[in-house]
Structure formats: C-alpha cells, structure tokens
C-alpha cells in the first residue's frame, strides 16, 4: 500500500503533531517506510493542488492531507477552510483514489492541540487509518466486481 502524506506548514506546531500521529498509525498498520512519502506545502489552501498532482502521477494508492485552520480574527479562515475541504473532495472524486481530509478547523490553538495528540485524540492518526481502510475497501470492491 503506497501512501503519500501532504502536510501544511502553517500552524506547524499543530501540523507536525498530526504528521507524527499519521506516521505512528501507518507504522502500527505495518505500512512499509519505503512505500510512504511526506510532502509539505505552505498552507491548507495549497493541499488540494499538491494532492491532485500526486494523484495524477498514478504512484499512490491513497493521499492523506494534513493541516490546521484556526479561526483567529479574520474571515480568511472561512476561505481557507472551505477551499481545503472542497478542493480535497474534488480531487478524490476526480482521481478515484482515497484523498483523506485530515484538516483541523478550530476556533483556537488550544482546540487544535487537543485534537493533535491531546485529550481529543489525533486527527492525523484518524486520517491515516481512514486511508488504509479506504484502500482495503477499494481492493475488496475491485475483487468482488471481478467475480461477477
Ligand atoms: N493556512 C492554514 O493552513 N491555516 C490557517 O489557519 C491559515 N489562516 O488562518 O490564514 C492559513 N492561511 C494560509 C493559506 O492556507 C495559504 O497558504 C495562503 O493564503 C497562500 O495561498
């Protein structure tokens, strides 16, 4: 199973923890290091474009997108959060491989840290697990399609 992780550098104190969670999950699920790659981009808004290029390469079975959009005081939040969510979904539907939305959208940094290995779990881990599950599901669907 070849999995690419794209992680944004904006709010890196949070996203580095999401990345660690995702890597730990993949290690636990026995993904081989040589079949994983990590790419970093400036912010969550850029995640879909990087994911699209990776998906177009045909190299990866799934792509995990990790980011943290924290509301703060500006309407910028809504544009970035919506752009990331819709963009990632568009790539998944267009390219036909799992492209996982591991992007936190929170009111403040405290809420984000709680979901990046704090007392609310680690969304990076959850995103990696979703990728593994989706690849397995697609393989099952492919096999059952062949039997008919
Ligand atoms: N990018 C994030 O990943 N998280 C944020 O909270 C954020 N805010 O709030 O501005 C953010 N902005 C940068 C954006 O993702 C792009 O990198 C930038 O607009 C350049 O396209």
XYZ file of N, CA, C and O and ligand atoms in Angstrom:
613
model
N 0.843 -1.190 0.000
C 0.000 0.000 0.000
C 0.881 1.243 0.000
O 1.652 1.453 0.932
N 0.767 2.023 -1.056
C 1.623 3.215 -1.160
C 0.825 4.449 -0.768
O -0.179 4.767 -1.423
N 1.285 5.115 0.270
C 0.533 6.258 0.788
C 1.408 7.508 0.830
O 2.539 7.476 1.345
N 0.879 8.594 0.269
C 1.568 9.887 0.345
C 0.851 10.760 1.365
O -0.381 10.794 1.405
N 1.643 11.429 2.162
C 1.085 12.381 3.128
C 1.479 13.783 2.676
O 2.652 14.031 2.379
N 0.498 14.680 2.612
C 0.795 16.087 2.342
C 0.462 16.856 3.610
O -0.660 16.760 4.127
N 1.424 17.603 4.120
C 1.207 18.320 5.372
C 1.523 19.797 5.162
O 2.518 20.141 4.524
N 0.650 20.660 5.684
C 0.897 22.093 5.504
C 1.742 22.642 6.660
O 1.668 22.155 7.788
N 2.545 23.651 6.320
C 3.467 24.214 7.323
C 2.805 25.286 8.180
O 3.281 25.586 9.255
N 1.712 25.883 7.712
C 1.005 26.890 8.513
C 0.519 26.223 9.802
O -0.004 25.121 9.772
N 0.708 26.884 10.935
C 0.392 26.285 12.245
C 1.184 24.982 12.428
O 0.635 23.945 12.825
N 2.473 25.061 12.158
C 3.294 23.837 12.157
C 3.398 23.183 13.538
O 3.649 21.986 13.638
N 3.188 23.985 14.603
C 3.192 23.392 15.948
C 2.099 22.341 16.076
O 2.237 21.366 16.827
N 1.023 22.526 15.334
C -0.087 21.562 15.337
C 0.126 20.508 14.241
O 0.013 19.299 14.493
N 0.472 20.962 13.039
C 0.509 20.002 11.919
C 1.646 18.976 12.088
O 1.526 17.850 11.618
N 2.736 19.388 12.779
C 3.816 18.406 12.995
C 3.317 17.264 13.879
O 3.715 16.109 13.718
N 2.402 17.582 14.787
C 1.838 16.544 15.673
C 0.846 15.659 14.888
O 0.749 14.456 15.129
N 0.116 16.277 13.971
C -0.778 15.468 13.127
C 0.053 14.488 12.300
O -0.310 13.320 12.132
N 1.176 14.995 11.782
C 2.050 14.136 10.969
C 2.577 12.965 11.796
O 2.570 11.819 11.331
N 3.008 13.271 13.022
C 3.519 12.193 13.873
C 2.426 11.148 14.108
O 2.666 9.944 14.044
N 1.220 11.599 14.358
C 0.092 10.674 14.570
C -0.144 9.805 13.349
O -0.349 8.593 13.461
N -0.105 10.430 12.166
C -0.347 9.676 10.928
C 0.758 8.627 10.732
O 0.479 7.468 10.387
N 1.996 9.032 10.963
C 3.116 8.091 10.769
C 3.046 6.937 11.768
O 3.297 5.782 11.408
N 2.685 7.257 13.004
C 2.569 6.194 14.014
C 1.472 5.203 13.631
O 1.624 3.996 13.789
N 0.377 5.729 13.141
C -0.725 4.852 12.728
C -0.282 3.921 11.597
O -0.538 2.711 11.636
N 0.408 4.492 10.611
C 0.815 3.676 9.452
C 1.848 2.630 9.871
O 1.850 1.502 9.353
N 2.701 3.010 10.821
C 3.670 2.044 11.357
C 2.915 0.893 12.032
O 3.200 -0.278 11.808
N 1.909 1.262 12.845
C 1.107 0.255 13.547
C 0.368 -0.649 12.563
O 0.193 -1.845 12.807
N -0.050 -0.063 11.458
C -0.783 -0.862 10.449
C 0.191 -1.548 9.488
O -0.185 -2.038 8.443
N 1.451 -1.541 9.840
C 2.507 -2.263 9.125
C 2.739 -1.776 7.693
O 3.121 -2.549 6.808
N 2.507 -0.504 7.467
C 2.877 0.067 6.167
C 4.403 0.153 6.126
O 5.036 0.459 7.139
N 4.981 -0.155 4.988
C 6.441 -0.120 4.907
C 6.926 1.292 4.626
O 6.359 1.991 3.781
N 7.978 1.689 5.346
C 8.550 3.038 5.197
C 8.817 3.393 3.740
O 8.559 4.504 3.306
N 9.339 2.403 2.996
C 9.706 2.696 1.599
C 8.473 2.971 0.720
O 8.614 3.460 -0.393
N 7.303 2.645 1.233
C 6.078 2.891 0.481
C 5.329 4.141 0.958
O 4.172 4.350 0.590
N 6.013 4.925 1.785
C 5.408 6.168 2.280
C 6.264 7.346 1.857
O 7.486 7.227 1.734
N 5.610 8.482 1.636
C 6.379 9.708 1.381
C 5.620 10.882 1.975
O 4.385 10.870 2.039
N 6.383 11.864 2.438
C 5.784 13.058 3.041
C 6.184 14.272 2.212
O 7.356 14.445 1.863
N 5.190 15.078 1.868
C 5.422 16.315 1.116
C 4.843 17.460 1.946
O 3.775 17.303 2.538
N 5.554 18.595 1.981
C 4.981 19.702 2.749
C 4.694 20.882 1.841
O 5.382 21.112 0.835
N 3.637 21.624 2.192
C 3.239 22.791 1.381
C 2.977 23.955 2.338
O 2.888 23.764 3.555
N 2.852 25.187 1.805
C 2.763 26.348 2.698
C 1.560 26.336 3.649
O 1.711 26.508 4.855
N 0.351 26.162 3.092
C -0.828 26.231 3.953
C -1.888 25.246 3.497
O -1.744 24.568 2.463
N -2.986 25.179 4.262
C -4.065 24.224 3.939
C -4.669 24.507 2.568
O -5.150 23.597 1.896
N -4.643 25.772 2.156
C -5.237 26.126 0.864
C -4.513 25.432 -0.292
O -5.116 25.168 -1.337
N -3.235 25.136 -0.114
C -2.442 24.508 -1.180
C -2.571 22.978 -1.184
O -2.138 22.317 -2.143
N -3.164 22.410 -0.136
C -3.227 20.937 -0.043
C -3.878 20.292 -1.274
O -3.337 19.306 -1.814
N -5.026 20.809 -1.749
C -5.680 20.126 -2.883
C -4.807 20.075 -4.129
O -4.806 19.061 -4.849
N -4.076 21.156 -4.386
C -3.288 21.171 -5.624
C -2.135 20.165 -5.551
O -1.833 19.479 -6.539
N -1.520 20.076 -4.375
C -0.431 19.089 -4.222
C -1.016 17.678 -4.324
O -0.465 16.805 -5.016
N -2.155 17.475 -3.654
C -2.797 16.153 -3.704
C -3.164 15.781 -5.142
O -3.000 14.630 -5.559
N -3.624 16.765 -5.895
C -4.026 16.489 -7.277
C -2.831 16.042 -8.120
O -2.925 15.097 -8.905
N -1.713 16.720 -7.945
C -0.512 16.336 -8.703
C -0.053 14.928 -8.321
O 0.339 14.130 -9.172
N -0.101 14.636 -7.021
C 0.307 13.296 -6.571
C -0.645 12.234 -7.122
O -0.208 11.173 -7.589
N -1.944 12.527 -7.074
C -2.928 11.554 -7.572
C -2.736 11.336 -9.070
O -2.830 10.210 -9.562
N -2.444 12.406 -9.793
C -2.278 12.304 -11.251
C -1.056 11.460 -11.615
O -0.999 10.878 -12.705
N -0.095 11.366 -10.707
C 1.134 10.613 -11.014
C 0.870 9.117 -11.113
O 1.656 8.376 -11.712
N -0.229 8.649 -10.503
C -0.557 7.222 -10.543
C 0.319 6.372 -9.623
O 0.231 5.151 -9.618
N 1.150 7.025 -8.823
C 2.087 6.294 -7.953
C 1.443 5.822 -6.650
O 1.869 4.835 -6.071
N 0.404 6.554 -6.206
C -0.070 6.369 -4.832
C -1.439 5.684 -4.779
O -2.300 5.952 -5.602
N -1.611 4.837 -3.753
C -2.921 4.214 -3.534
C -3.850 5.155 -2.774
O -5.081 5.030 -2.893
N -3.259 6.035 -1.976
C -4.071 6.994 -1.217
C -3.210 8.191 -0.840
O -1.977 8.087 -0.779
N -3.891 9.293 -0.598
C -3.197 10.507 -0.186
C -3.862 11.034 1.076
O -5.098 11.120 1.142
N -3.051 11.347 2.064
C -3.557 11.890 3.324
C -3.167 13.363 3.396
O -1.979 13.690 3.312
N -4.158 14.229 3.518
C -3.881 15.670 3.606
C -4.027 16.125 5.059
O -5.072 15.905 5.679
N -2.986 16.764 5.572
C -2.996 17.206 6.966
C -2.804 18.717 7.050
O -1.912 19.270 6.397
N -3.625 19.366 7.842
C -3.492 20.807 8.016
C -4.241 21.259 9.257
O -4.957 20.482 9.898
N -4.055 22.528 9.593
C -4.752 23.105 10.744
C -5.176 24.519 10.389
O -4.330 25.373 10.155
N -6.484 24.721 10.312
C -7.009 26.061 10.035
C -7.640 26.556 11.334
O -8.586 25.952 11.847
N -7.085 27.639 11.837
C -7.509 28.157 13.145
C -8.155 29.525 12.928
O -7.561 30.396 12.275
N -9.362 29.689 13.478
C -10.189 30.828 13.086
C -9.527 32.183 13.310
O -9.478 33.004 12.408
N -9.046 32.446 14.508
C -8.454 33.770 14.753
C -9.483 34.857 14.532
O -10.675 34.657 14.742
N -9.063 35.993 14.028
C -9.955 37.158 13.968
C -10.418 37.523 12.558
O -11.148 38.473 12.394
N -9.994 36.808 11.547
C -10.288 37.275 10.191
C -11.182 36.297 9.423
O -11.206 35.096 9.718
N -11.909 36.806 8.422
C -12.749 35.919 7.598
C -11.913 35.008 6.703
O -12.445 34.115 6.044
N -10.591 35.243 6.673
C -9.679 34.410 5.895
C -9.916 32.934 6.201
O -9.859 32.084 5.321
N -10.191 32.649 7.476
C -10.426 31.273 7.942
C -11.414 30.555 7.034
O -11.188 29.430 6.609
N -12.555 31.213 6.781
C -13.626 30.553 6.028
C -13.188 30.212 4.609
O -13.489 29.137 4.104
N -12.460 31.117 3.989
C -11.993 30.869 2.622
C -10.998 29.710 2.600
O -11.063 28.824 1.732
N -10.079 29.733 3.554
C -9.047 28.689 3.576
C -9.678 27.331 3.911
O -9.420 26.329 3.224
N -10.541 27.306 4.941
C -11.147 26.037 5.371
C -12.023 25.457 4.258
O -11.938 24.266 3.947
N -12.852 26.324 3.657
C -13.731 25.843 2.594
C -12.944 25.402 1.361
O -13.247 24.376 0.745
N -11.930 26.199 1.013
C -11.107 25.857 -0.149
C -10.444 24.500 0.034
O -10.419 23.669 -0.882
N -9.928 24.263 1.233
C -9.247 22.988 1.504
C -10.245 21.830 1.442
O -9.995 20.816 0.771
N -11.384 21.998 2.113
C -12.361 20.896 2.187
C -12.921 20.551 0.797
O -12.912 19.388 0.384
N -13.375 21.572 0.093
C -13.956 21.307 -1.232
C -12.898 20.821 -2.210
O -13.138 19.922 -3.020
N -11.724 21.441 -2.125
C -10.652 21.071 -3.049
C -10.233 19.619 -2.873
O -10.055 18.877 -3.841
N -10.109 19.197 -1.629
C -9.688 17.819 -1.353
C -10.763 16.836 -1.827
O -10.463 15.809 -2.444
N -12.015 17.184 -1.581
C -13.096 16.301 -2.048
C -13.129 16.236 -3.581
O -13.328 15.164 -4.164
N -12.909 17.372 -4.214
C -12.891 17.387 -5.690
C -11.813 16.452 -6.232
O -12.032 15.727 -7.199
N -10.630 16.486 -5.613
C -9.528 15.633 -6.085
C -9.906 14.158 -5.918
O -9.702 13.349 -6.828
N -10.487 13.832 -4.763
C -10.870 12.432 -4.512
C -11.855 11.953 -5.575
O -11.714 10.861 -6.136
N -12.868 12.785 -5.858
C -13.898 12.367 -6.815
C -13.352 12.323 -8.239
O -13.689 11.437 -9.018
N -12.475 13.263 -8.546
C -11.938 13.338 -9.920
C -10.934 12.218 -10.191
O -10.938 11.623 -11.266
N -10.094 11.922 -9.212
C -8.987 10.977 -9.450
C -9.311 9.538 -9.081
O -8.582 8.619 -9.463
N -10.349 9.322 -8.245
C -10.783 7.956 -7.942
C -9.915 7.188 -6.970
O -10.038 5.964 -6.857
N -9.037 7.880 -6.265
C -8.331 7.220 -5.161
C -8.705 7.949 -3.865
O -9.130 9.114 -3.921
N -8.540 7.290 -2.719
C -8.868 7.969 -1.471
C -7.942 9.178 -1.250
O -6.719 9.045 -1.318
N -8.556 10.313 -1.028
C -7.806 11.529 -0.674
C -8.451 12.018 0.622
O -9.610 12.444 0.620
N -7.722 11.878 1.702
C -8.327 11.995 3.029
C -8.178 13.396 3.605
O -7.097 13.996 3.546
N -9.256 13.880 4.183
C -9.325 15.231 4.759
C -8.895 15.190 6.231
O -9.712 14.954 7.120
N -7.619 15.372 6.466
C -7.104 15.390 7.833
C -6.777 16.817 8.249
O -5.673 17.101 8.703
N -7.746 17.685 8.044
C -7.523 19.109 8.330
C -8.380 19.518 9.524
O -9.607 19.372 9.488
N -7.733 20.032 10.556
C -8.471 20.539 11.703
C -9.007 21.920 11.385
O -8.295 22.743 10.780
N -10.245 22.185 11.765
C -10.797 23.537 11.648
C -11.318 23.894 13.038
O -12.334 23.348 13.476
N -10.623 24.760 13.721
C -10.983 25.040 15.119
C -11.027 26.548 15.389
O -10.528 27.348 14.600
N -11.604 26.879 16.523
C -11.702 28.286 16.941
C -10.366 28.830 17.418
O -10.074 30.007 17.253
N -9.581 27.971 18.063
C -8.317 28.449 18.636
C -7.279 27.319 18.665
O -7.591 26.155 18.367
N -6.049 27.710 19.033
C -4.942 26.750 19.012
C -5.135 25.646 20.053
O -4.780 24.493 19.815
N -5.724 26.015 21.181
C -5.934 25.028 22.249
C -6.806 23.872 21.740
O -6.499 22.699 21.968
N -7.879 24.222 21.051
C -8.758 23.166 20.490
C -8.009 22.323 19.466
O -8.207 21.106 19.370
N -7.154 22.981 18.692
C -6.399 22.248 17.668
C -5.419 21.266 18.325
O -5.341 20.094 17.933
N -4.710 21.748 19.341
C -3.727 20.877 20.011
C -4.409 19.688 20.698
O -3.863 18.584 20.721
N -5.626 19.930 21.212
C -6.362 18.826 21.852
C -6.643 17.712 20.854
O -6.723 16.532 21.227
N -6.767 18.080 19.569
C -7.082 17.097 18.510
C -5.850 16.663 17.729
O -5.942 15.998 16.706
N -4.704 17.078 18.223
C -3.439 16.718 17.556
C -2.537 15.988 18.556
O -1.380 16.341 18.759
N -3.136 15.012 19.211
C -2.379 14.214 20.168
C -2.697 14.569 21.609
O -2.120 14.002 22.535
N -3.624 15.513 21.823
C -4.039 15.875 23.184
C -5.206 15.015 23.633
O -5.358 13.881 23.168
N -6.053 15.613 24.482
C -7.113 14.779 25.080
C -8.293 14.483 24.145
O -9.235 13.811 24.526
N -8.261 14.990 22.918
C -9.326 14.658 21.953
C -8.792 13.784 20.810
O -9.327 13.766 19.713
N -7.714 13.070 21.081
C -7.184 12.154 20.062
C -6.241 12.841 19.090
O -5.696 13.912 19.372
N -6.019 12.182 17.960
C -5.108 12.760 16.950
C -5.742 12.569 15.573
O -5.860 11.445 15.078
N -6.146 13.682 14.967
C -6.819 13.595 13.669
C -5.878 13.100 12.576
O -6.318 12.571 11.566
N -4.580 13.256 12.802
C -3.613 12.721 11.844
C -3.671 11.198 11.827
O -3.669 10.561 10.766
N -3.714 10.628 13.019
C -3.857 9.166 13.147
C -5.154 8.727 12.463
O -5.155 7.795 11.647
N -6.255 9.401 12.781
C -7.563 9.032 12.214
C -7.540 9.114 10.682
O -8.107 8.260 9.996
N -6.870 10.132 10.171
C -6.827 10.317 8.712
C -6.033 9.181 8.058
O -6.436 8.645 7.017
N -4.924 8.802 8.677
C -4.116 7.708 8.125
C -4.901 6.398 8.166
O -4.866 5.601 7.214
N -5.627 6.209 9.266
C -6.432 4.986 9.392
C -7.531 4.960 8.320
O -7.806 3.919 7.715
N -8.128 6.102 8.071
C -9.165 6.180 7.030
C -8.568 5.832 5.665
O -9.199 5.156 4.847
N -7.343 6.268 5.422
C -6.687 5.972 4.138
C -6.490 4.466 3.973
O -6.814 3.888 2.924
N -5.979 3.819 5.014
C -5.737 2.371 4.953
C -7.060 1.627 4.743
O -7.163 0.722 3.906
N -8.088 2.040 5.491
C -9.403 1.397 5.370
C -9.973 1.572 3.966
O -10.555 0.642 3.397
N -9.827 2.758 3.425
C -10.389 3.034 2.090
C -9.660 2.246 0.995
O -10.291 1.750 0.054
N -8.340 2.125 1.127
C -7.598 1.343 0.126
C -8.057 -0.111 0.187
O -8.309 -0.747 -0.849
N -8.204 -0.633 1.415
C -8.663 -2.021 1.565
C -10.071 -2.171 0.972
O -10.360 -3.156 0.276
N -10.934 -1.208 1.242
C -12.304 -1.260 0.708
C -12.308 -1.247 -0.824
O -13.000 -2.052 -1.459
N -11.505 -0.384 -1.419
C -11.458 -0.307 -2.885
C -10.941 -1.622 -3.472
O -11.412 -2.069 -4.513
N -9.979 -2.243 -2.776
C -9.458 -3.529 -3.271
C -10.536 -4.603 -3.193
O -10.683 -5.408 -4.117
N -11.279 -4.613 -2.092
C -12.374 -5.581 -1.950
C -13.425 -5.362 -3.034
O -13.910 -6.306 -3.662
N -13.750 -4.092 -3.255
C -14.765 -3.769 -4.274
C -14.301 -4.216 -5.656
O -15.084 -4.732 -6.455
N -13.007 -4.047 -5.913
C -12.462 -4.429 -7.217
C -12.544 -5.938 -7.405
O -12.966 -6.427 -8.458
N -12.168 -6.669 -6.325
C -12.212 -8.138 -6.396
C -13.643 -8.616 -6.581
O -13.924 -9.496 -7.386
N -14.586 -8.052 -5.834
C -15.962 -8.541 -5.927
C -16.560 -8.178 -7.283
O -17.376 -8.913 -7.819
N -16.099 -7.084 -7.872
C -16.533 -6.728 -9.220
C -16.075 -7.736 -10.243
O -16.799 -8.085 -11.181
N -14.860 -8.284 -10.048
C -14.285 -9.254 -10.993
C -14.996 -10.589 -10.957
O -15.045 -11.309 -11.926
N -15.552 -10.937 -9.765
C -16.220 -12.252 -9.628
C -17.538 -12.292 -10.378
O -18.075 -13.317 -10.645
N -18.130 -11.113 -10.651
C -19.472 -11.109 -11.282
C -19.382 -11.188 -12.782
O -18.392 -10.916 -13.377
N -3.355 28.293 6.277
C -3.550 27.292 7.152
O -3.139 26.153 6.875
N -4.181 27.521 8.343
C -4.660 28.752 8.684
O -5.220 28.893 9.814
C -4.491 29.824 7.771
N -5.004 31.148 8.112
O -5.722 31.283 9.102
O -4.732 32.108 7.387
C -3.810 29.565 6.550
N -3.599 30.535 5.646
C -2.678 30.389 4.542
C -3.298 29.717 3.340
O -3.511 28.326 3.573
C -2.395 29.827 2.106
O -1.166 29.188 2.355
C -2.112 31.276 1.701
O -3.327 32.016 1.604
C -1.385 31.309 0.322
O -2.225 30.753 -0.703
